[in-house]
Tab-separated table of C-alpha atoms in Angstrom:
chain	number	residue	atom	x	y	z
A	1	MET	CA	56.194	96.961	77.331
A	2	LYS	CA	56.131	95.912	81.017
A	3	ILE	CA	56.484	92.328	79.959
A	4	ILE	CA	59.544	93.158	77.884
A	5	HIS	CA	61.099	95.074	80.750
A	6	LEU	CA	60.378	92.128	83.122
A	7	PHE	CA	61.891	89.727	80.602
A	8	LEU	CA	65.015	91.845	80.262
A	9	LEU	CA	65.352	92.134	84.112
A	10	ILE	CA	65.038	88.369	84.527
A	11	THR	CA	67.504	87.796	81.737
A	12	THR	CA	69.972	90.203	83.376
A	13	LEU	CA	69.610	88.516	86.788
A	14	ILE	CA	70.175	85.068	85.171
A	15	SER	CA	73.215	86.385	83.409
A	16	ILE	CA	74.611	87.819	86.689
A	17	GLU	CA	73.834	84.624	88.547
A	18	SER	CA	75.458	82.514	85.826
A	19	LYS	CA	78.695	84.415	86.405
A	20	ARG	CA	78.703	83.529	90.123
A	21	THR	CA	80.494	80.416	91.098
A	22	LYS	CA	81.145	78.712	94.461
A	23	THR	CA	83.969	76.259	95.218
A	24	LYS	CA	85.781	74.883	98.213
A	25	VAL	CA	89.297	75.898	97.076
A	26	LEU	CA	90.201	78.456	94.458
A	27	ILE	CA	93.782	78.299	93.008
A	28	LEU	CA	94.960	81.599	91.589
A	29	GLY	CA	97.483	80.770	88.808
A	30	ALA	CA	98.103	77.768	86.621
A	31	GLY	CA	101.908	77.753	86.901
A	32	ALA	CA	103.959	74.972	88.552
A	33	SER	CA	102.771	75.880	92.049
A	34	GLY	CA	99.105	75.974	91.000
A	35	ILE	CA	99.226	72.726	89.216
A	36	SER	CA	101.090	71.121	92.066
A	37	ALA	CA	98.472	72.415	94.561
A	38	ALA	CA	95.634	71.078	92.460
A	39	LYS	CA	97.272	67.651	92.150
A	40	SER	CA	97.668	67.416	95.962
A	41	LEU	CA	93.992	68.191	96.372
A	42	SER	CA	93.002	65.692	93.799
A	43	ASN	CA	95.264	63.031	95.334
A	44	ALA	CA	93.466	63.564	98.622
A	45	ASN	CA	90.053	63.107	96.812
A	46	MET	CA	89.232	66.752	97.266
A	47	GLN	CA	87.714	67.566	93.814
A	48	ASP	CA	85.907	70.821	94.724
A	49	TYR	CA	88.380	73.297	93.365
A	50	ILE	CA	88.899	75.680	90.482
A	51	ILE	CA	92.140	76.767	88.810
A	52	ILE	CA	92.098	80.254	87.293
A	53	ASP	CA	94.778	81.884	85.048
A	54	ALA	CA	94.902	84.923	82.795
A	55	GLN	CA	96.930	83.118	80.124
A	56	SER	CA	95.623	80.845	77.410
A	57	PHE	CA	97.899	78.023	78.506
A	58	ILE	CA	99.240	76.572	81.712
A	59	GLY	CA	102.750	76.957	82.965
A	60	GLY	CA	103.092	80.548	84.295
A	61	ARG	CA	106.644	81.676	83.590
A	62	VAL	CA	107.461	78.268	82.050
A	63	GLN	CA	106.691	79.184	78.382
A	64	HIS	CA	108.259	78.905	75.000
A	65	GLU	CA	108.075	80.425	71.505
A	66	ALA	CA	108.778	79.458	67.998
A	67	PHE	CA	112.128	80.930	66.752
A	68	GLY	CA	113.274	79.985	63.346
A	69	ASN	CA	112.688	76.220	62.983
A	70	SER	CA	113.139	75.708	66.678
A	71	LYS	CA	111.418	76.394	69.947
A	72	VAL	CA	113.180	78.476	72.638
A	73	GLU	CA	112.281	78.772	76.288
A	74	LEU	CA	111.458	82.340	77.338
A	75	GLY	CA	111.534	81.712	81.036
A	76	ALA	CA	112.585	78.618	83.078
A	77	ASN	CA	115.096	76.556	81.021
A	78	TRP	CA	117.102	74.445	83.471
A	79	ILE	CA	116.455	71.383	85.574
A	80	TYR	CA	118.691	71.978	88.628
A	81	GLY	CA	119.914	68.527	89.656
A	82	LYS	CA	118.451	65.146	89.695
A	83	GLY	CA	118.039	62.779	92.608
A	84	ASN	CA	114.904	63.700	94.475
A	85	ASN	CA	114.158	66.798	92.312
A	86	PRO	CA	110.447	66.533	91.440
A	87	ILE	CA	111.018	68.411	88.172
A	88	HIS	CA	113.610	65.871	87.096
A	89	ARG	CA	111.264	63.085	88.043
A	90	MET	CA	108.511	64.590	85.924
A	91	ALA	CA	110.976	65.210	83.039
A	92	THR	CA	111.982	61.585	83.103
A	93	GLN	CA	108.471	60.274	83.405
A	94	HIS	CA	107.135	62.325	80.504
A	95	GLY	CA	110.219	61.959	78.188
A	96	LEU	CA	111.346	65.566	78.213
A	97	LYS	CA	114.360	66.105	76.043
A	98	THR	CA	117.290	67.732	77.831
A	99	THR	CA	121.039	68.079	77.364
A	100	PRO	CA	123.720	68.391	79.968
A	101	ASN	CA	124.758	71.933	80.973
A	102	ASP	CA	128.432	72.365	81.549
A	103	LYS	CA	129.489	75.871	82.877
A	104	ASN	CA	133.122	74.751	82.624
A	105	ASN	CA	132.749	74.518	78.809
A	106	VAL	CA	133.434	78.291	78.368
A	107	ALA	CA	135.413	80.430	75.975
A	108	PHE	CA	136.812	83.846	77.126
A	109	PHE	CA	136.530	86.981	74.877
A	110	ASP	CA	137.470	90.576	75.339
A	111	ASP	CA	137.468	93.665	73.089
A	112	PHE	CA	140.135	92.218	70.944
A	113	GLY	CA	138.469	88.946	70.239
A	114	LEU	CA	139.031	85.456	71.593
A	115	MET	CA	141.518	85.820	74.398
A	116	LYS	CA	144.893	84.278	73.463
A	117	ASN	CA	145.500	83.106	77.017
A	118	GLN	CA	142.443	81.031	77.675
A	119	GLU	CA	144.261	79.409	80.650
A	120	LYS	CA	144.094	82.739	82.402
A	121	GLY	CA	140.367	82.622	82.192
A	122	ILE	CA	140.253	79.068	83.509
A	123	ASN	CA	142.581	79.906	86.379
A	124	THR	CA	140.562	83.032	87.305
A	125	SER	CA	137.355	80.931	87.188
A	126	ASN	CA	138.966	78.366	89.568
A	127	GLU	CA	139.992	81.174	91.838
A	128	PHE	CA	136.477	82.366	92.054
A	129	GLU	CA	135.151	78.854	92.727
A	130	SER	CA	137.443	78.814	95.715
A	131	ILE	CA	136.079	82.111	96.839
A	132	LYS	CA	132.510	80.739	96.583
A	133	VAL	CA	133.465	77.911	98.946
A	134	LYS	CA	134.908	80.432	101.382
A	135	LEU	CA	131.692	82.492	101.173
A	136	VAL	CA	129.700	79.471	102.497
A	137	ASP	CA	132.150	78.868	105.332
A	138	TYR	CA	132.258	82.591	106.186
A	139	ALA	CA	128.491	82.806	106.257
A	140	ASP	CA	128.310	79.775	108.516
A	141	SER	CA	130.913	81.097	110.952
A	142	ARG	CA	129.226	84.518	111.151
A	143	MET	CA	125.826	83.078	111.803
A	144	LYS	CA	127.175	80.843	114.600
A	145	ARG	CA	128.506	84.049	116.181
A	146	GLN	CA	125.122	85.694	115.540
A	147	GLN	CA	126.617	88.412	113.460
A	148	VAL	CA	124.434	90.410	111.170
A	149	ASP	CA	124.010	89.549	107.521
A	150	LEU	CA	126.344	91.167	104.972
A	151	SER	CA	125.949	92.007	101.327
A	152	SER	CA	127.779	89.574	99.186
A	153	ARG	CA	129.919	92.447	97.932
A	154	SER	CA	131.119	93.221	101.393
A	155	ALA	CA	131.814	89.507	102.000
A	156	LEU	CA	133.737	89.085	98.812
A	157	SER	CA	135.913	92.132	99.595
A	158	LEU	CA	136.529	90.883	103.171
A	159	LEU	CA	137.699	87.563	101.602
A	160	GLY	CA	140.114	89.361	99.285
A	161	TRP	CA	138.170	89.194	96.021
A	162	LYS	CA	137.940	92.362	93.894
A	163	PRO	CA	136.555	92.332	90.343
A	164	ASN	CA	139.197	94.993	89.304
A	165	THR	CA	139.760	93.625	85.853
A	166	PRO	CA	137.276	93.072	83.029
A	167	LEU	CA	137.905	89.286	83.112
A	168	LYS	CA	137.425	89.078	86.912
A	169	ALA	CA	134.300	91.152	86.629
A	170	ALA	CA	132.953	88.852	83.795
A	171	ILE	CA	133.602	85.720	85.878
A	172	GLU	CA	131.941	87.257	88.941
A	173	TYR	CA	128.938	88.122	86.806
A	174	PHE	CA	128.792	84.580	85.519
A	175	ASN	CA	128.706	83.214	89.083
A	176	ILE	CA	126.622	85.831	90.957
A	177	ASP	CA	124.505	88.041	88.555
A	178	TRP	CA	123.724	85.275	86.023
A	179	GLU	CA	122.604	82.912	88.842
A	180	PHE	CA	120.809	85.295	91.233
A	181	SER	CA	119.888	87.845	88.644
A	182	GLU	CA	121.254	90.671	90.844
A	183	PRO	CA	124.710	91.907	91.632
A	184	ALA	CA	126.721	91.047	94.684
A	185	GLU	CA	125.887	94.477	96.184
A	186	MET	CA	122.144	93.295	96.333
A	187	CYS	CA	122.537	89.662	97.341
A	188	SER	CA	122.409	88.492	100.901
A	189	LEU	CA	125.483	86.562	102.155
A	190	ASP	CA	123.542	84.383	104.686
A	191	TYR	CA	120.605	83.491	102.473
A	192	ALA	CA	121.923	83.681	98.899
A	193	THR	CA	125.562	83.386	97.984
A	194	GLY	CA	126.627	81.923	101.355
A	195	THR	CA	124.285	78.880	101.125
A	196	VAL	CA	125.605	75.434	100.577
A	197	ASP	CA	123.567	74.794	97.445
A	198	SER	CA	125.216	77.790	95.704
A	199	ILE	CA	128.302	75.522	95.301
A	200	THR	CA	126.986	71.971	95.476
A	201	GLY	CA	123.799	72.533	93.540
A	202	THR	CA	120.234	72.216	94.870
A	203	TYR	CA	120.083	68.515	93.961
A	204	PRO	CA	123.019	66.252	92.896
A	205	PHE	CA	124.216	64.923	89.549
A	206	GLY	CA	124.421	68.093	87.548
A	207	ASN	CA	122.023	70.431	85.726
A	208	GLU	CA	120.117	69.836	82.516
A	209	PHE	CA	119.139	72.354	79.803
A	210	VAL	CA	115.626	71.755	78.348
A	211	VAL	CA	115.656	71.443	74.479
A	212	ASP	CA	112.264	69.857	73.873
A	213	GLU	CA	110.132	71.019	70.923
A	214	ARG	CA	107.007	70.564	73.004
A	215	GLY	CA	108.368	73.088	75.537
A	216	PHE	CA	109.333	72.785	79.198
A	217	ASN	CA	105.720	73.218	80.254
A	218	HIS	CA	104.936	69.927	78.504
A	219	ILE	CA	105.648	68.213	81.862
A	220	LEU	CA	103.168	70.430	83.593
A	221	LYS	CA	100.506	69.720	81.043
A	222	GLU	CA	101.140	66.018	81.327
A	223	GLU	CA	100.862	66.258	85.104
A	224	LEU	CA	97.599	68.132	84.781
A	225	ARG	CA	96.230	65.420	82.508
A	226	THR	CA	96.738	62.805	85.199
A	227	PHE	CA	93.938	64.280	87.260
A	228	LEU	CA	92.126	66.929	85.225
A	229	HIS	CA	91.209	67.280	81.556
A	230	LEU	CA	92.210	70.465	79.782
A	231	ASP	CA	88.589	71.087	78.923
A	232	ASP	CA	87.317	70.650	82.437
A	233	ASP	CA	85.238	73.533	83.690
A	234	ARG	CA	87.429	73.631	86.791
A	235	LEU	CA	90.296	74.964	84.630
A	236	MET	CA	89.468	78.653	83.827
A	237	LEU	CA	92.090	80.004	81.378
A	238	ASN	CA	91.944	83.452	79.706
A	239	THR	CA	90.548	84.781	82.938
A	240	LEU	CA	92.184	87.806	84.545
A	241	VAL	CA	91.715	88.382	88.262
A	242	THR	CA	91.236	92.047	89.125
A	243	GLU	CA	90.182	91.884	92.833
A	244	VAL	CA	90.595	89.523	95.750
A	245	ILE	CA	88.262	90.025	98.739
A	246	TYR	CA	89.004	87.962	101.813
A	247	ASN	CA	87.828	87.689	105.442
A	248	ASP	CA	87.721	85.006	108.124
A	249	GLN	CA	84.914	83.216	106.345
A	250	ASN	CA	85.768	83.094	102.671
A	251	VAL	CA	87.518	84.545	99.663
A	252	THR	CA	85.715	86.224	96.826
A	253	VAL	CA	87.584	86.814	93.460
A	254	ILE	CA	86.302	89.149	90.724
A	255	THR	CA	87.561	88.796	87.234
A	256	SER	CA	87.838	91.305	84.328
A	257	ASN	CA	84.874	89.758	82.609
A	258	GLY	CA	82.620	90.146	85.639
A	259	HIS	CA	82.850	86.563	86.877
A	260	VAL	CA	82.566	86.288	90.747
A	261	ILE	CA	84.008	83.202	92.330
A	262	GLU	CA	83.422	82.568	95.997
A	263	ALA	CA	85.651	80.053	97.792
A	264	GLU	CA	86.119	78.856	101.354
A	265	TYR	CA	89.869	78.894	100.775
A	266	ALA	CA	92.128	80.448	98.095
A	267	ILE	CA	95.729	79.614	97.217
A	268	CYS	CA	97.400	82.660	95.672
A	269	THR	CA	100.400	81.779	93.383
A	270	PHE	CA	100.828	85.136	91.905
A	271	SER	CA	104.434	86.116	91.354
A	272	LEU	CA	106.210	88.275	93.955
A	273	GLY	CA	106.331	91.047	91.391
A	274	VAL	CA	102.490	91.071	91.106
A	275	LEU	CA	102.100	90.966	94.858
A	276	GLN	CA	104.367	93.971	95.198
A	277	SER	CA	102.325	95.907	92.677
A	278	ASP	CA	98.836	97.187	92.500
A	279	LEU	CA	97.861	95.147	89.453
A	280	VAL	CA	95.440	93.132	91.511
A	281	LYS	CA	93.331	94.822	94.271
A	282	PHE	CA	93.294	93.041	97.593
A	283	ASN	CA	90.455	94.010	99.923
A	284	PRO	CA	91.228	94.657	102.720
A	285	ILE	CA	94.691	95.866	101.841
A	286	PHE	CA	97.353	93.652	103.229
A	287	PRO	CA	98.395	94.391	106.820
A	288	GLU	CA	101.679	96.265	107.168
A	289	TRP	CA	103.617	93.234	108.377
A	290	LYS	CA	102.594	91.383	105.158
A	291	ARG	CA	103.421	94.340	102.929
A	292	GLU	CA	106.765	94.891	104.600
A	293	SER	CA	107.785	91.257	104.059
A	294	LEU	CA	106.736	91.335	100.363
A	295	LEU	CA	108.564	94.491	99.691
A	296	SER	CA	111.731	93.228	101.538
A	297	PHE	CA	112.396	90.678	98.823
A	298	HIS	CA	113.319	91.370	95.214
A	299	MET	CA	111.658	90.334	92.018
A	300	THR	CA	114.559	90.140	89.617
A	301	THR	CA	114.672	90.407	85.794
A	302	TYR	CA	116.549	87.783	83.778
A	303	THR	CA	116.427	88.363	79.975
A	304	LYS	CA	117.447	85.740	77.482
A	305	ILE	CA	117.929	87.437	74.084
A	306	PHE	CA	117.829	85.098	71.145
A	307	LEU	CA	119.653	85.899	67.848
A	308	GLN	CA	119.198	83.904	64.664
A	309	PHE	CA	121.924	84.197	61.958
A	310	LYS	CA	122.284	82.914	58.423
A	311	LYS	CA	125.657	81.372	59.177
A	312	LYS	CA	127.290	80.038	62.301
A	313	PHE	CA	130.543	82.000	62.895
A	314	TRP	CA	131.370	80.910	66.415
A	315	GLY	CA	132.945	77.833	67.947
A	316	ASN	CA	131.485	74.762	69.606
A	317	TRP	CA	131.639	76.129	73.160
A	318	GLN	CA	128.598	75.952	75.398
A	319	PHE	CA	129.244	79.347	77.081
A	320	ALA	CA	131.260	82.422	76.232
A	321	LEU	CA	132.119	85.327	78.507
A	322	TYR	CA	132.667	88.742	77.005
A	323	ALA	CA	134.940	90.815	79.331
A	324	ASN	CA	135.192	94.559	78.723
A	325	ASN	CA	135.388	97.678	80.871
A	326	VAL	CA	131.615	98.023	80.943
A	327	THR	CA	131.412	94.559	82.452
A	328	GLN	CA	132.965	96.019	85.603
A	329	HIS	CA	129.911	98.265	86.044
A	330	GLY	CA	126.989	95.821	86.019
A	331	GLY	CA	127.500	93.650	82.969
A	332	TYR	CA	127.102	94.384	79.289
A	333	TYR	CA	126.067	91.369	77.122
A	334	THR	CA	128.469	89.302	79.270
A	335	VAL	CA	127.169	85.759	79.115
A	336	TRP	CA	126.572	83.938	75.795
A	337	GLN	CA	125.220	80.512	75.049
A	338	ASN	CA	125.665	78.588	71.912
A	339	LEU	CA	122.363	76.938	71.032
A	340	ASN	CA	124.136	75.078	68.261
A	341	ALA	CA	126.367	73.213	70.830
A	342	PRO	CA	126.115	69.458	70.532
A	343	GLY	CA	122.645	68.236	71.648
A	344	TYR	CA	121.136	71.684	71.991
A	345	LEU	CA	118.973	72.405	68.904
A	346	PHE	CA	116.268	70.199	67.585
A	347	LYS	CA	117.235	70.447	63.927
A	348	PRO	CA	120.472	69.118	62.401
A	349	ALA	CA	123.098	71.875	62.124
A	350	ALA	CA	123.320	71.600	58.334
A	351	THR	CA	119.587	72.302	57.781
A	352	GLY	CA	118.521	73.982	61.020
A	353	ASP	CA	119.041	77.249	62.815
A	354	ASN	CA	122.126	79.161	63.897
A	355	ILE	CA	121.148	80.655	67.195
A	356	LEU	CA	123.081	82.495	69.912
A	357	MET	CA	121.528	83.454	73.282
A	358	VAL	CA	122.888	86.308	75.387
A	359	THR	CA	121.660	86.967	78.866
A	360	THR	CA	121.256	90.223	80.691
A	361	THR	CA	119.999	90.813	84.250
A	362	ASP	CA	118.705	93.431	86.721
A	363	THR	CA	118.831	97.087	85.701
A	364	GLU	CA	120.504	96.221	82.411
A	365	SER	CA	117.535	94.071	81.541
A	366	GLN	CA	115.161	96.864	82.513
A	367	ARG	CA	117.103	99.293	80.324
A	368	ILE	CA	116.927	96.879	77.424
A	369	GLU	CA	113.155	96.371	77.853
A	370	ARG	CA	112.733	100.091	77.193
A	371	MET	CA	114.431	99.820	73.810
A	372	THR	CA	113.261	98.582	70.546
A	373	ASN	CA	114.587	95.233	69.168
A	374	SER	CA	116.422	97.138	66.559
A	375	GLN	CA	118.160	99.308	69.044
A	376	VAL	CA	119.193	96.205	71.116
A	377	GLY	CA	120.315	94.463	67.947
A	378	ASN	CA	122.634	97.334	67.008
A	379	GLU	CA	124.274	97.325	70.502
A	380	ILE	CA	124.678	93.532	70.297
A	381	MET	CA	126.292	93.767	66.799
A	382	ARG	CA	128.910	96.140	68.094
A	383	VAL	CA	129.789	93.677	70.846
A	384	LEU	CA	129.879	90.724	68.476
A	385	GLN	CA	132.121	92.606	66.057
A	386	LYS	CA	134.590	93.130	68.899
A	387	MET	CA	134.349	89.446	69.920
A	388	PHE	CA	134.989	88.302	66.338
A	389	PRO	CA	137.248	91.101	64.851
A	390	LEU	CA	138.691	88.933	62.034
A	391	ILE	CA	135.445	88.519	60.198
A	392	TYR	CA	132.501	90.695	59.226
A	393	VAL	CA	129.542	89.667	61.391
A	394	GLU	CA	126.323	89.963	59.444
A	395	PRO	CA	123.235	91.247	61.408
A	396	PRO	CA	120.958	88.635	62.732
A	397	ILE	CA	117.938	87.718	60.566
A	398	ASP	CA	115.671	87.613	63.682
A	399	ILE	CA	115.855	88.679	67.295
A	400	LEU	CA	113.566	87.713	70.198
A	401	ILE	CA	113.510	89.588	73.482
A	402	PRO	CA	111.178	88.561	76.323
A	403	ARG	CA	110.201	91.504	78.467
A	404	TRP	CA	109.510	90.077	81.886
A	405	HIS	CA	109.778	93.210	83.913
A	406	GLN	CA	107.053	94.868	81.851
A	407	HIS	CA	104.798	91.759	81.725
A	408	PRO	CA	101.662	92.637	83.738
A	409	LEU	CA	101.126	89.078	84.835
A	410	PHE	CA	104.658	88.621	86.329
A	411	ARG	CA	106.533	91.860	86.682
A	412	GLY	CA	109.890	90.050	86.692
A	413	SER	CA	111.610	86.694	86.282
A	414	TYR	CA	112.121	85.164	89.736
A	415	SER	CA	112.771	86.173	93.297
A	416	ASN	CA	116.010	86.789	95.118
A	417	TRP	CA	116.876	87.151	98.800
A	418	PRO	CA	118.531	90.628	99.189
A	419	ILE	CA	120.615	92.102	102.017
A	420	GLY	CA	118.262	93.395	104.671
A	421	ALA	CA	115.590	90.731	104.432
A	422	LEU	CA	115.383	88.400	107.499
A	423	LYS	CA	113.985	84.915	108.022
A	424	LYS	CA	111.050	86.547	109.874
A	425	HIS	CA	110.343	88.556	106.754
A	426	HIS	CA	110.077	85.357	104.777
A	427	LEU	CA	107.857	83.751	107.395
A	428	ASN	CA	105.560	86.720	107.165
A	429	MET	CA	105.536	86.651	103.367
A	430	ARG	CA	104.544	83.020	103.416
A	431	ALA	CA	101.918	83.259	106.236
A	432	PRO	CA	98.253	83.003	105.289
A	433	LEU	CA	95.745	85.795	105.973
A	434	GLU	CA	92.720	84.814	108.128
A	435	ASN	CA	93.621	81.150	107.369
A	436	ARG	CA	91.602	81.668	104.241
A	437	LEU	CA	93.989	83.368	101.800
A	438	TRP	CA	97.064	81.279	101.398
A	439	PHE	CA	100.257	81.999	99.457
A	440	ALA	CA	102.431	79.691	97.336
A	441	GLY	CA	104.976	80.014	94.505
A	442	GLU	CA	108.742	80.018	94.162
A	443	ALA	CA	109.222	83.153	96.249
A	444	MET	CA	107.422	81.586	99.143
A	445	SER	CA	109.849	78.662	99.308
A	446	ALA	CA	112.433	79.393	101.926
A	447	GLU	CA	114.553	76.462	100.782
A	448	TYR	CA	114.212	76.725	97.058
A	449	TYR	CA	113.188	80.257	96.145
A	450	GLY	CA	113.983	81.217	92.604
A	451	PHE	CA	113.689	77.581	91.369
A	452	LEU	CA	110.908	75.779	89.473
A	453	HIS	CA	111.137	72.892	91.852
A	454	GLY	CA	110.599	75.422	94.670
A	455	ALA	CA	107.354	76.446	93.108
A	456	TRP	CA	106.204	72.871	92.672
A	457	LEU	CA	107.085	71.851	96.279
A	458	GLU	CA	105.573	75.002	97.778
A	459	GLY	CA	102.274	74.364	95.928
A	460	LYS	CA	102.126	70.864	97.341
A	461	SER	CA	103.012	72.017	100.866
A	462	VAL	CA	100.382	74.788	100.976
A	463	ALA	CA	97.670	72.556	99.499
A	464	ASN	CA	98.340	70.063	102.205
A	465	SER	CA	97.957	72.844	104.738
A	466	VAL	CA	94.566	73.826	103.276
A	467	LEU	CA	93.547	70.175	103.391
A	468	ASP	CA	94.297	70.203	107.084
A	469	CYS	CA	92.057	73.280	107.422
A	470	ILE	CA	89.278	71.431	105.679
A	471	THR	CA	89.563	68.024	107.446
A	472	THR	CA	90.779	68.977	110.974
A	473	LYS	CA	92.471	72.195	111.899
A	474	CYS	CA	94.605	74.774	110.199
A	475	PRO	CA	98.318	74.354	110.900
A	476	PHE	CA	100.144	77.108	112.694
A	477	TYR	CA	102.208	79.491	110.576
A	478	GLU	CA	104.591	81.839	112.327
A	479	LYS	CA	104.202	85.527	111.702
A	480	TYR	CA	105.476	88.625	113.402
A	481	GLU	CA	103.680	91.939	113.515
A	482	PHE	CA	106.958	93.715	114.345
A	483	ILE	CA	110.388	92.582	113.239
A	484	THR	CA	113.337	93.828	115.205
A	485	GLY	CA	117.066	93.020	115.266
A	486	CYS	CA	118.691	90.160	113.392
A	487	ASP	CA	117.814	86.482	113.074
A	488	SER	CA	119.523	85.617	116.409
A	489	ASN	CA	116.673	83.461	117.615
A	490	PHE	CA	116.972	80.990	114.726
A	491	ASN	CA	119.276	78.047	115.087
A	492	SER	CA	118.508	76.356	111.796
A	493	PRO	CA	120.817	76.621	108.753
A	494	PRO	CA	120.273	79.414	106.170
A	495	ARG	CA	117.306	79.023	103.899
A	496	PHE	CA	116.479	75.487	104.987
A	497	PHE	CA	113.659	76.093	107.347
A	498	GLY	CA	110.315	75.200	105.733
A	499	GLN	CA	107.653	74.694	108.386
A	500	PHE	CA	106.158	71.679	106.757
A	501	SER	CA	107.739	68.896	104.747
A	502	PRO	CA	106.729	69.057	101.033
């Protein structure tokens, strides 16, 4: 009997020991930022790292799903500009199929159907484009005078814009809410709507909409394959992190299946929504300056609702705006996209799918997430019947609703810079703890927050900082225990102030 007990004890100890792993660098998350960080380490011939992710695939919020005979992107869907955009470079290199995205190709609807005076919609859109340019100039002049930041709503009102008709409200929604995933009341003037890239684009030469059957995350898979096989032990998928213990010597991560991983350094690419929640236990709890900074920024919700119909009953426009009285109070199924537009779907129109996509944001998205697909479908049908009053609109044969706000691995879609958050808050959010626990991801990019290329570039930048720690000395990251006043000490332009080049 004693021999049996001894055998069981030894077996248990071996089992426990087999679940303990040591590595130089542990990357938490296999999204764009995590893959970019791992690639940077590999390029520097630093192979002692592990990537861990709770999902069964890589890509993070870049994920797709079959819908009808097609594949639709649940999260990231656009490549914002070409030029030096690393996402566009990868898309070109790996043959990702995209189609031009033209926000000027838009039809205007109201409660009585297609508006007879489409020219009015075009003129009002042009008016708002002029207002957007004024927002940038206004933000610049205010910052030069060291004036405090304003909400975008206040700035718009001061510039004479008021969304006092359903059409104007819908056009504002298309340009503010649909882009930043929050209304003008929430968005910072200095660091959101008043930035130059809000009118010129992050990178030049227009945006592309991804329509590849392999999914947008195909380019991330291909990048990973250039330095790491999918079956490599250093890629740990289906592994949920429950606790992160850090000090000035190392970082220890505990997973839901009892695996313990000890690393000299860790790069945390968890979404801002997760970092704001208690879904992962950090021990010790983050210092107040770090928690304040994380809670000062917003994790938004951007919901793309896909509807499949037996027949196509709409035009060949790329976008449609639905303007009604509800639109004036936060948006109500306002922005529609035609996935049957030329070049969009993968199957020929005659034998393929008939799919519309309608987007909701912010609190409207959160309301929808609490509803059943059937309830949402009923609301949408009432809207579509108003948009197309001359025909009977048959109910969709299928509906797909991603629920990003409720998703425990993300708790939202992407970050936004709200009124009240300062540059020092962002510096604190990005700053490492004990020079052992580092933070990357789109939210940590001062220049490109909210964008996929921001996640990629930030992963690369932080990995290079960790490499400095390993080879020479950790770089200095600014942080502020107490934040007072406005950003009067900063002379750099809004948003564009990354401490280290990507």
